[in-house]
Coordinates of C-alpha atoms in Angstrom, one line a residue:
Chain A
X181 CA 0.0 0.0 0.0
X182 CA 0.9 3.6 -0.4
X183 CA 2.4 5.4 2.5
X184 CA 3.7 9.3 2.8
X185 CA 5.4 9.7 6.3
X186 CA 6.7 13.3 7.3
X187 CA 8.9 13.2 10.4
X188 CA 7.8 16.6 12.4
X189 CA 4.5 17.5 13.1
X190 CA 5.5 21.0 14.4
X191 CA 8.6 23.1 13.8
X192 CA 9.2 25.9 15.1
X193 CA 12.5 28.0 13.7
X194 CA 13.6 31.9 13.8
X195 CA 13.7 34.0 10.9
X196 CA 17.0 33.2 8.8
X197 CA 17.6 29.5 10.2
X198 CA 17.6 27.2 7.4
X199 CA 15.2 24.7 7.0
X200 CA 14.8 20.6 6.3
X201 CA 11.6 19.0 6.8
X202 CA 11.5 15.0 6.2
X203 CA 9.3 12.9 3.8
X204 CA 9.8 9.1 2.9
X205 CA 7.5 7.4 0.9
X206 CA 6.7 3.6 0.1
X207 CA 5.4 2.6 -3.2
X208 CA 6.0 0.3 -5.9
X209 CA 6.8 2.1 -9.5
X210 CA 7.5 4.9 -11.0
X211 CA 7.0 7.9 -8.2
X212 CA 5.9 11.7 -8.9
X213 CA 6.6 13.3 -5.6
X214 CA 5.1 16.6 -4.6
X215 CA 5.5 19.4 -1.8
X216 CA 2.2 21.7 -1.0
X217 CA 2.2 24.7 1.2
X218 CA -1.1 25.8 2.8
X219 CA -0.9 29.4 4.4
X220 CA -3.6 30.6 7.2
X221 CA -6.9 30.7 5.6
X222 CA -5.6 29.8 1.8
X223 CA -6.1 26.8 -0.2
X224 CA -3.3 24.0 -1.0
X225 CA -0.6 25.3 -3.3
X226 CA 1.8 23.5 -4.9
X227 CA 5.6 24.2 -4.2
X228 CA 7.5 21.9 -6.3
X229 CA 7.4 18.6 -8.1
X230 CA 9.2 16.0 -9.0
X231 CA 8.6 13.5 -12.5
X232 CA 11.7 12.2 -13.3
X233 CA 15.3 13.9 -14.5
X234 CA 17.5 15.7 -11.9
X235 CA 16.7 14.7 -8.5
X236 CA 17.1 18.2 -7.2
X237 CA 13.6 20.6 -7.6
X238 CA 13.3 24.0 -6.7
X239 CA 9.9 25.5 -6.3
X240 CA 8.4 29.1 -6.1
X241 CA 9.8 31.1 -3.1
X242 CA 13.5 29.8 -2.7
X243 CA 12.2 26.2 -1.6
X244 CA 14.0 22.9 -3.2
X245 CA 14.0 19.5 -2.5
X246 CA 16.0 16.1 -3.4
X247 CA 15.0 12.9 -4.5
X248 CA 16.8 10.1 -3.3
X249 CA 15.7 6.9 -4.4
X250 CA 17.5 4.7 -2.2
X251 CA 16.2 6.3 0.6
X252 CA 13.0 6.9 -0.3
X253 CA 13.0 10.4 0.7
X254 CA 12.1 13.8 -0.6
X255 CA 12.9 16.8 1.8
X256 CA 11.4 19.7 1.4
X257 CA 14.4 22.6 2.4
X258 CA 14.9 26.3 2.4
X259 CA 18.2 28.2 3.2
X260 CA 17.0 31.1 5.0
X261 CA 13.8 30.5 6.1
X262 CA 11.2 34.2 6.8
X263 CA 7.8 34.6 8.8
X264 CA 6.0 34.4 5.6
X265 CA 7.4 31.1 5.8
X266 CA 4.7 30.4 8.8
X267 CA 2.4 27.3 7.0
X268 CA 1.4 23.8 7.0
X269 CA 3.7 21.8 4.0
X270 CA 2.4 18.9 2.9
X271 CA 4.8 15.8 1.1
X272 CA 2.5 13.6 -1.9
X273 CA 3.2 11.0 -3.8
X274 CA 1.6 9.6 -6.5
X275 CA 1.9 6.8 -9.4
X276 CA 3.3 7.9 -12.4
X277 CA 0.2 6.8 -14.2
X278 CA -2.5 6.8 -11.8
X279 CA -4.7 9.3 -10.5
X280 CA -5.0 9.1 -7.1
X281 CA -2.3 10.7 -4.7
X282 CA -1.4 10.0 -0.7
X283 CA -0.3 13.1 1.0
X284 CA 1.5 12.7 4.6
X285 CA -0.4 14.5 7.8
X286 CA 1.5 17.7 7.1
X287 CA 4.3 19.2 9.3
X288 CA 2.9 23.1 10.8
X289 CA 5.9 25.6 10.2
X290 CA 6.1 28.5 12.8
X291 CA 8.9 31.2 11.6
X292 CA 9.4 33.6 14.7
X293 CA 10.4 36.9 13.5
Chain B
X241 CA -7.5 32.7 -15.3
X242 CA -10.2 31.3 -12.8
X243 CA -8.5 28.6 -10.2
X244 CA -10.8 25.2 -9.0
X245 CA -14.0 27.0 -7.0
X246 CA -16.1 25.3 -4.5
X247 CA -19.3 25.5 -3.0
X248 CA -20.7 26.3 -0.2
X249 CA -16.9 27.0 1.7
X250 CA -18.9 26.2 4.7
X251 CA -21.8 23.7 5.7
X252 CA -23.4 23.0 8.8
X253 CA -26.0 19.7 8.6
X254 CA -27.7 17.8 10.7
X255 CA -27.2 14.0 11.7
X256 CA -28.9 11.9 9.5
X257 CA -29.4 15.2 6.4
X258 CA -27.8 14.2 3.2
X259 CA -25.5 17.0 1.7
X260 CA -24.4 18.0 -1.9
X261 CA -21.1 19.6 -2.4
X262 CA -20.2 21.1 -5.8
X263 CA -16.9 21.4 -7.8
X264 CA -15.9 24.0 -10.7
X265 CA -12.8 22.8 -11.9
X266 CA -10.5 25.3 -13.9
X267 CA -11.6 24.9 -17.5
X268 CA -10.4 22.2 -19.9
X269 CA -8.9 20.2 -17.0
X270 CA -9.7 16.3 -17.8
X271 CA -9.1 14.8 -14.6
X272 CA -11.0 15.9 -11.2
X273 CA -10.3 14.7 -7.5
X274 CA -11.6 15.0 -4.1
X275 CA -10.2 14.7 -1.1
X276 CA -11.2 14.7 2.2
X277 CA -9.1 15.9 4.9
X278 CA -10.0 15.3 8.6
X279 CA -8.2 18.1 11.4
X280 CA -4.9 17.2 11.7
X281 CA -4.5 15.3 8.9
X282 CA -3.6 14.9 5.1
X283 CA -5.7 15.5 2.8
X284 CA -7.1 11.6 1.6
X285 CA -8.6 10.4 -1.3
X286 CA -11.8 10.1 -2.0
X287 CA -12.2 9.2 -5.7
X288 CA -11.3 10.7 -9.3
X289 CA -13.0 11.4 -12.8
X290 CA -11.5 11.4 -16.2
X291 CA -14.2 13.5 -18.1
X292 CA -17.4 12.2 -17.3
X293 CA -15.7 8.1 -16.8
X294 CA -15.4 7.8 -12.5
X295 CA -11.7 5.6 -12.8
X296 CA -11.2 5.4 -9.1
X297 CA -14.0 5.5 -6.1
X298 CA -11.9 3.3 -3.6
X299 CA -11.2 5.6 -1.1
X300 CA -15.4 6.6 -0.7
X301 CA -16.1 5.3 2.8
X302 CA -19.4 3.9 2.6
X303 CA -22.1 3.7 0.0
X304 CA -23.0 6.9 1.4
X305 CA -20.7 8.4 -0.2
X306 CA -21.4 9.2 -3.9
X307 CA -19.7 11.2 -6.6
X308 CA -20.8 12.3 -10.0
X309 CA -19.5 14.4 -13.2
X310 CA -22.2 14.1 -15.5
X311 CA -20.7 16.5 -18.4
X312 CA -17.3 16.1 -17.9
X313 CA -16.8 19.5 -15.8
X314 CA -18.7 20.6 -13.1
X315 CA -18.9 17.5 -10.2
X316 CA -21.0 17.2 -7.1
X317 CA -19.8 14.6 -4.2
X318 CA -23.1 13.8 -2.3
X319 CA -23.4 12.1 1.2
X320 CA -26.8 10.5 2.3
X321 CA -27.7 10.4 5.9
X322 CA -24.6 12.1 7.3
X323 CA -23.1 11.2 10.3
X324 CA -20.6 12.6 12.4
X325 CA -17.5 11.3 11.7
X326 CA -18.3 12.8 8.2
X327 CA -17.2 16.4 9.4
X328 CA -14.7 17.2 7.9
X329 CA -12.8 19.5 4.9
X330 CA -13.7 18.3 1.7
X331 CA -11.0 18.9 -0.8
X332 CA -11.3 19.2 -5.1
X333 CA -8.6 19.1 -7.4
X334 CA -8.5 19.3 -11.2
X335 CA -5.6 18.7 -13.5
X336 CA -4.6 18.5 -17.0
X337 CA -4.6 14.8 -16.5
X338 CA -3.1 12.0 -14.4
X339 CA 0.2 11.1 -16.1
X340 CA 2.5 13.3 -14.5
X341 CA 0.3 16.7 -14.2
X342 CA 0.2 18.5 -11.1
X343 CA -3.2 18.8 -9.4
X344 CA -4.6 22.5 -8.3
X345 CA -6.8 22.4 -5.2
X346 CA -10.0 24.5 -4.4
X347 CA -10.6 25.9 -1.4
X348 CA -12.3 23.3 0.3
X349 CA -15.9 22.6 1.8
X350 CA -16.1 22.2 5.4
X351 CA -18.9 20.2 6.6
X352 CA -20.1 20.0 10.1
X353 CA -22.2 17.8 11.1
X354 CA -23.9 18.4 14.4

């Protein structure tokens, strides 16, 4: 069965501090991997994807993260993380060819500024 | 260009009413999800359309649940005798398709069911 796990459930970081946040999948196939951002009161937005080709993304807003295949992990990072920062991220993952994808239960970013 | 648009943002039902909740998708977009995210949680799915063909309604609940996209574009997800553990946000998505597209979300419905 599909399975997206994100390590921290809450992080809390000061303005500047760089940023990692943890996602491992487990699925059989070919793998599109996602990151979403949700800011207070807004709707899901994407931040960056991965389909195949360089295992390093990088999204809107200075965010990238790395597909490793051996580990089954895409982190979501940031160098220099800012309060507008402050949101809930989501990791997905999906079949190459199917429809359906399985987010993880988010990890809650607090930036202190 | 007009994003995925849900209504209502917010309903309030009964125990035991049966709801509708509707889904614009942004135009031309094949494919159309929904997702229903409990608090706390990821967003789960529900079931998909490609056009008007349902491809995938495994992750309904119950036959309660019920999901339709009669034209191919707009698509109502209706739940009969709510109960609840059927509160909830109740995600849409459309996409260009499901080999490799990215999905954009609506806002989301939230039921509460009283």
């Amino acid at each position: 069965a599909q399975s997206v796990s994100q390590h921290n459930h809450h992080v809390i970081l000061s303005e500047a501090a760089s940023l990692e946040l943890g996602c491992n999948y487990s699925y059989g196939g070919t793998v599109n991997l996602f990151w979403y951002v949700q800011y207070p009161g807004q709707h899901l937005q994407l931040l960056l994807k991965y389909f195949s080709g360089d295992p390093l993304v990088k999204g809107i807003k200075g965010f990238e993260a790395e597909f490793i295949k051996s580990k089954f992990s895409f982190n979501l990072r940031k160098p220099s993380v800012q309060w507008s920062d402050t949101a809930e991220y989501f990791c997905a993952a999906k079949g190459a060819n199917a429809g359906k994808s399985t987010f993880g239960d988010g990890t809650t970013l607090t930036v202190k500024p | 260009g007009a994003g995925v648009s849900q209504s209502p943002r917010y309903k309030v039902a009964k125990r035991g009413q049966d709801v509708a909740l509707r889904c614009d998708p942004i135009s031309g977009h094949v494919s159309l999800f929904w997702y229903q995210q409990a608090l706390g949680q990821g967003p789960e799915f529900l079931t998909y359309f490609q056009n008007e063909a349902q491809l995938d309604k495994s992750g309904l609940p119950s036959d309660r649940f019920f999901a339709e996209r009669p034209e191919g574009s707009v698509s109502t997800l209706k739940i009969q005798r709510t109960q609840q553990e059927d509160s909830a946000v109740y995600l849409c998505a459309s996409s260009l398709g499901t080999d490799s597209y990215e999905q954009y979300f609506g806002p989301g419905t939230r039921l509460t069911v009283t």
